[in-house]
Amino acid sequence: MNANSHQNKVDLKYRRKKSAEEMKHQLISFVMMILLTVLSFVSVIYRDHLDPYFTIPFIILLAVIQLVFQLYYFMHMKNKEHGIPAMFLYSGLVVGLVTVLAFVTIVWL
């Protein structure tokens, strides 16, 4: 009984440490997403001083980076047990990108 009690204490200590690490990662990614959002707003506010060929791709790049933060840290896609949902998500992403690329090619050529 004493060995089981010790194991429970070790397990609880491990889970607390892992939870603290996870919370730290989520807090850092949240701050990064706020920073990316502020950068997007600043680029729109100063659009008169910036080239539009820079502003639009810059905002799209920031949106993609935020998407990655959202998926990996807040949706927990970095965890091993989310393999099947990740496969469906990436498959949908590939189909969407191929569709957009096909329409852009048809329209511009």
Short mmCIF file of C-alpha atoms in Angstrom, two decimals:
data_model
loop_
_atom_site.label_atom_id
_atom_site.label_comp_id
_atom_site.label_asym_id
_atom_site.label_seq_id
_atom_site.Cartn_x
_atom_site.Cartn_y
_atom_site.Cartn_z
CA MET A 1 0.00 0.00 0.00
CA ASN A 2 2.87 2.34 0.76
CA ALA A 3 4.49 1.70 -2.65
CA ASN A 4 1.20 2.52 -4.37
CA SER A 5 0.91 5.76 -2.41
CA HIS A 6 4.45 6.71 -3.42
CA GLN A 7 3.64 5.93 -7.08
CA ASN A 8 0.54 8.15 -6.91
CA LYS A 9 2.62 11.03 -5.50
CA VAL A 10 5.23 10.63 -8.24
CA ASP A 11 2.48 10.47 -10.88
CA LEU A 12 0.80 13.58 -9.49
CA LYS A 13 4.10 15.43 -9.42
CA TYR A 14 4.80 14.43 -13.04
CA ARG A 15 1.34 15.52 -14.20
CA ARG A 16 1.69 18.89 -12.44
CA LYS A 17 5.06 19.45 -14.10
CA LYS A 18 3.66 18.54 -17.54
CA SER A 19 0.61 20.78 -16.98
CA ALA A 20 2.86 23.69 -15.99
CA GLU A 21 4.96 23.20 -19.13
CA GLU A 22 1.85 23.01 -21.30
CA MET A 23 0.45 26.19 -19.73
CA LYS A 24 3.77 27.96 -20.31
CA HIS A 25 3.75 26.95 -23.99
CA GLN A 26 0.15 28.07 -24.40
CA LEU A 27 0.86 31.41 -22.75
CA ILE A 28 3.88 32.01 -24.97
CA SER A 29 1.93 31.11 -28.11
CA PHE A 30 -0.95 33.36 -27.00
CA VAL A 31 1.44 36.30 -26.59
CA MET A 32 2.96 35.51 -30.00
CA MET A 33 -0.50 35.49 -31.60
CA ILE A 34 -1.34 38.85 -30.01
CA LEU A 35 1.95 40.20 -31.37
CA LEU A 36 1.16 38.87 -34.85
CA THR A 37 -2.30 40.45 -34.69
CA VAL A 38 -0.81 43.79 -33.68
CA LEU A 39 1.67 43.54 -36.57
CA SER A 40 -1.22 42.91 -38.96
CA PHE A 41 -3.10 45.95 -37.70
CA VAL A 42 0.02 48.11 -37.89
CA SER A 43 0.64 47.05 -41.48
CA VAL A 44 -2.93 48.02 -42.37
CA ILE A 45 -2.73 51.32 -40.48
CA TYR A 46 0.46 52.27 -42.34
CA ARG A 47 -0.67 50.90 -45.71
CA ASP A 48 -0.23 54.35 -47.29
CA HIS A 49 3.49 54.18 -46.48
CA LEU A 50 3.94 50.55 -47.51
CA ASP A 51 3.77 48.90 -50.90
CA PRO A 52 0.50 46.97 -51.35
CA TYR A 53 2.52 44.12 -52.86
CA PHE A 54 4.20 43.84 -49.47
CA THR A 55 1.20 44.42 -47.19
CA ILE A 56 -1.15 41.75 -48.51
CA PRO A 57 1.37 38.86 -48.60
CA PHE A 58 2.66 39.99 -45.19
CA ILE A 59 -0.82 39.75 -43.67
CA ILE A 60 -1.39 36.37 -45.31
CA LEU A 61 1.93 35.12 -43.94
CA LEU A 62 1.01 36.30 -40.44
CA ALA A 63 -2.38 34.56 -40.77
CA VAL A 64 -0.71 31.28 -41.74
CA ILE A 65 1.67 31.54 -38.79
CA GLN A 66 -1.29 32.17 -36.48
CA LEU A 67 -3.08 29.17 -37.96
CA VAL A 68 -0.11 26.98 -37.09
CA PHE A 69 -0.04 28.33 -33.53
CA GLN A 70 -3.78 27.71 -33.20
CA LEU A 71 -3.58 24.15 -34.46
CA TYR A 72 -0.49 23.01 -32.64
CA TYR A 73 -0.88 24.69 -29.29
CA PHE A 74 -4.58 25.40 -28.71
CA MET A 75 -6.02 22.48 -30.70
CA HIS A 76 -3.27 20.15 -29.36
CA MET A 77 -2.40 18.81 -32.82
CA LYS A 78 1.18 18.35 -31.65
CA ASN A 79 0.11 15.45 -29.42
CA LYS A 80 0.70 11.93 -30.75
CA GLU A 81 -2.89 10.77 -30.27
CA HIS A 82 -4.20 13.32 -32.79
CA GLY A 83 -2.76 11.56 -35.86
CA ILE A 84 -6.03 10.78 -37.66
CA PRO A 85 -7.56 14.28 -37.24
CA ALA A 86 -4.25 15.78 -38.37
CA MET A 87 -4.28 13.58 -41.48
CA PHE A 88 -7.81 14.73 -42.38
CA LEU A 89 -6.89 18.35 -41.69
CA TYR A 90 -3.78 18.22 -43.86
CA SER A 91 -5.66 16.35 -46.61
CA GLY A 92 -8.29 19.09 -46.62
CA LEU A 93 -5.56 21.71 -46.72
CA VAL A 94 -3.94 20.05 -49.75
CA VAL A 95 -7.29 19.77 -51.56
CA GLY A 96 -8.07 23.42 -50.79
CA LEU A 97 -4.66 24.64 -51.96
CA VAL A 98 -4.85 22.60 -55.18
CA THR A 99 -8.35 23.97 -55.84
CA VAL A 100 -7.25 27.58 -55.29
CA LEU A 101 -4.16 27.03 -57.44
CA ALA A 102 -6.29 25.52 -60.20
CA PHE A 103 -8.73 28.44 -60.21
CA VAL A 104 -5.93 31.01 -60.11
CA THR A 105 -4.25 29.26 -63.03
CA ILE A 106 -7.49 29.15 -65.04
CA VAL A 107 -8.32 32.80 -64.38
CA TRP A 108 -4.85 34.25 -65.00
CA LEU A 109 -3.90 32.13 -68.00
#
